[in-house]
Amino acid sequence: MLSQAAVHSRRFVAEGFTAADARGYHYRVLAALEEFGPASQADLGRRSRMDRSDVVAAVTELEEQGFVERSADPADRRRNVVTITRAGRQQLGRLDRVLDTVQDELLAPLSAAERQTLVALLGKLIEHHGGVPTS
């Protein structure tokens, strides 16, 4: 059942992000930068659990849109440091609202109490398997 619900969730997220001219990797990079501050591309990959080549592609796309800035690391000129811009924070806010809408759409048949129970149970599963719940 979790797999079936995940299929619907991924579809809703993909549709919402596409409408916002974004991809899931964009959200992961922007959210990591907002939470942890400027970071090297390697650190972004570790924090976002993304492959290095996917980080580079996402950062390049985000930089082209003005959502991040990339500069040489003063401590190691071979390394780039990525920083979220004001426009990037605004985009992250838009993508957060997309995710809120997706969650509301996915959980529409549940009452408020059922939603709270589901979130608590999913959080327990995530913690058990070594993850960190985000809600």
Coordinates of C-alpha atoms in Angstrom, one line a residue:
M1 CA 0.0 0.0 0.0
L2 CA 2.9 2.4 0.7
S3 CA 4.2 1.8 -2.8
Q4 CA 0.8 2.5 -4.3
A5 CA 0.5 5.7 -2.3
A6 CA 4.1 6.7 -3.2
V7 CA 3.3 6.3 -6.9
H8 CA 0.4 8.8 -6.6
S9 CA 2.6 11.1 -4.4
R10 CA 5.5 11.2 -6.9
R11 CA 3.1 11.9 -9.7
F12 CA 1.5 14.8 -7.9
V13 CA 4.9 16.2 -6.9
A14 CA 6.2 15.9 -10.5
E15 CA 3.2 17.6 -11.9
G16 CA 3.4 20.4 -9.3
F17 CA 7.1 21.0 -9.8
T18 CA 6.7 20.9 -13.6
A19 CA 4.0 23.6 -13.3
A20 CA 6.5 25.7 -11.2
D21 CA 9.2 25.1 -13.8
A22 CA 11.3 23.0 -11.3
R23 CA 12.4 19.5 -10.6
G24 CA 12.8 17.6 -7.4
Y25 CA 16.6 18.0 -7.5
H26 CA 16.1 21.8 -7.5
Y27 CA 14.0 21.6 -4.4
R28 CA 16.5 19.4 -2.6
V29 CA 19.4 21.7 -3.4
L30 CA 17.5 24.9 -2.4
A31 CA 16.2 23.3 0.8
A32 CA 19.7 22.1 1.8
L33 CA 21.2 25.6 1.1
E34 CA 18.4 27.3 3.1
E35 CA 18.8 24.9 6.0
F36 CA 22.6 24.6 6.2
G37 CA 23.9 27.7 4.4
P38 CA 26.5 28.0 1.6
A39 CA 28.0 24.7 0.8
S40 CA 30.4 23.0 -1.7
Q41 CA 28.8 21.0 -4.4
A42 CA 30.2 17.8 -2.7
D43 CA 28.6 18.8 0.6
L44 CA 25.3 19.5 -1.2
G45 CA 25.4 16.0 -2.7
R46 CA 25.9 14.4 0.7
R47 CA 23.2 16.5 2.4
S48 CA 20.7 16.0 -0.4
R49 CA 21.7 12.3 -1.1
M50 CA 22.3 13.2 -4.7
D51 CA 24.9 11.9 -7.1
R52 CA 27.7 14.5 -7.9
S53 CA 26.7 14.8 -11.5
D54 CA 23.1 15.5 -10.6
V55 CA 24.2 18.2 -8.2
V56 CA 26.3 19.9 -10.8
A57 CA 23.4 19.8 -13.3
A58 CA 20.9 21.1 -10.8
V59 CA 23.2 23.8 -9.6
T60 CA 23.9 24.9 -13.2
E61 CA 20.1 25.1 -13.9
L62 CA 19.4 27.0 -10.7
E63 CA 22.3 29.4 -11.4
E64 CA 20.9 30.1 -14.9
Q65 CA 17.6 31.0 -13.3
G66 CA 19.3 33.2 -10.7
F67 CA 18.3 31.0 -7.7
V68 CA 21.9 30.2 -6.6
E69 CA 25.3 31.7 -7.0
R70 CA 28.4 29.7 -7.5
S71 CA 31.8 31.0 -6.5
A72 CA 35.3 29.7 -5.9
D73 CA 36.0 28.6 -2.3
P74 CA 38.5 31.0 -0.8
A75 CA 40.0 28.1 1.2
D76 CA 40.3 25.9 -1.9
R77 CA 40.1 27.6 -5.3
R78 CA 39.5 24.2 -7.0
R79 CA 36.1 23.9 -5.1
N80 CA 32.9 25.8 -5.7
V81 CA 30.7 27.2 -3.0
V82 CA 27.0 27.5 -3.8
T83 CA 24.8 30.1 -2.1
I84 CA 21.1 30.6 -2.3
T85 CA 19.9 34.0 -3.6
R86 CA 16.9 36.0 -2.6
A87 CA 15.2 34.8 -5.8
G88 CA 16.1 31.2 -4.7
R89 CA 14.5 31.7 -1.4
Q90 CA 11.3 32.9 -3.1
Q91 CA 11.4 29.9 -5.4
L92 CA 11.9 27.6 -2.4
G93 CA 8.8 29.2 -0.8
R94 CA 6.8 28.5 -4.0
L95 CA 8.0 24.9 -4.1
D96 CA 7.1 24.5 -0.4
R97 CA 3.6 25.7 -1.3
V98 CA 3.5 23.1 -4.1
L99 CA 4.4 20.4 -1.6
D100 CA 1.7 21.6 0.8
T101 CA -0.9 21.4 -2.0
V102 CA 0.3 18.0 -3.0
Q103 CA 0.1 16.7 0.5
D104 CA -3.4 18.2 0.8
E105 CA -4.4 16.5 -2.5
L106 CA -2.9 13.2 -1.5
L107 CA -4.4 13.1 1.9
A108 CA -7.8 14.6 1.0
P109 CA -9.9 11.6 2.0
L110 CA -8.4 11.6 5.5
S111 CA -9.8 13.6 8.4
A112 CA -7.4 15.9 10.4
A113 CA -7.0 13.3 13.1
E114 CA -6.3 10.6 10.5
R115 CA -3.7 12.8 8.9
Q116 CA -1.9 13.4 12.2
T117 CA -1.9 9.7 12.9
L118 CA -0.5 8.9 9.5
V119 CA 2.2 11.5 9.8
A120 CA 3.2 10.2 13.2
L121 CA 3.3 6.6 12.0
L122 CA 5.3 7.4 8.9
G123 CA 7.7 9.4 11.0
K124 CA 8.2 6.4 13.3
L125 CA 9.0 4.2 10.3
I126 CA 11.4 6.7 8.9
E127 CA 13.2 7.0 12.2
H128 CA 13.4 3.3 12.6
H129 CA 15.1 2.9 9.2
G130 CA 17.7 5.6 10.0
G131 CA 16.1 8.6 8.4
V132 CA 15.1 12.0 9.9
P133 CA 11.3 12.8 9.7
T134 CA 10.7 16.3 8.3
S135 CA 7.2 16.9 9.5

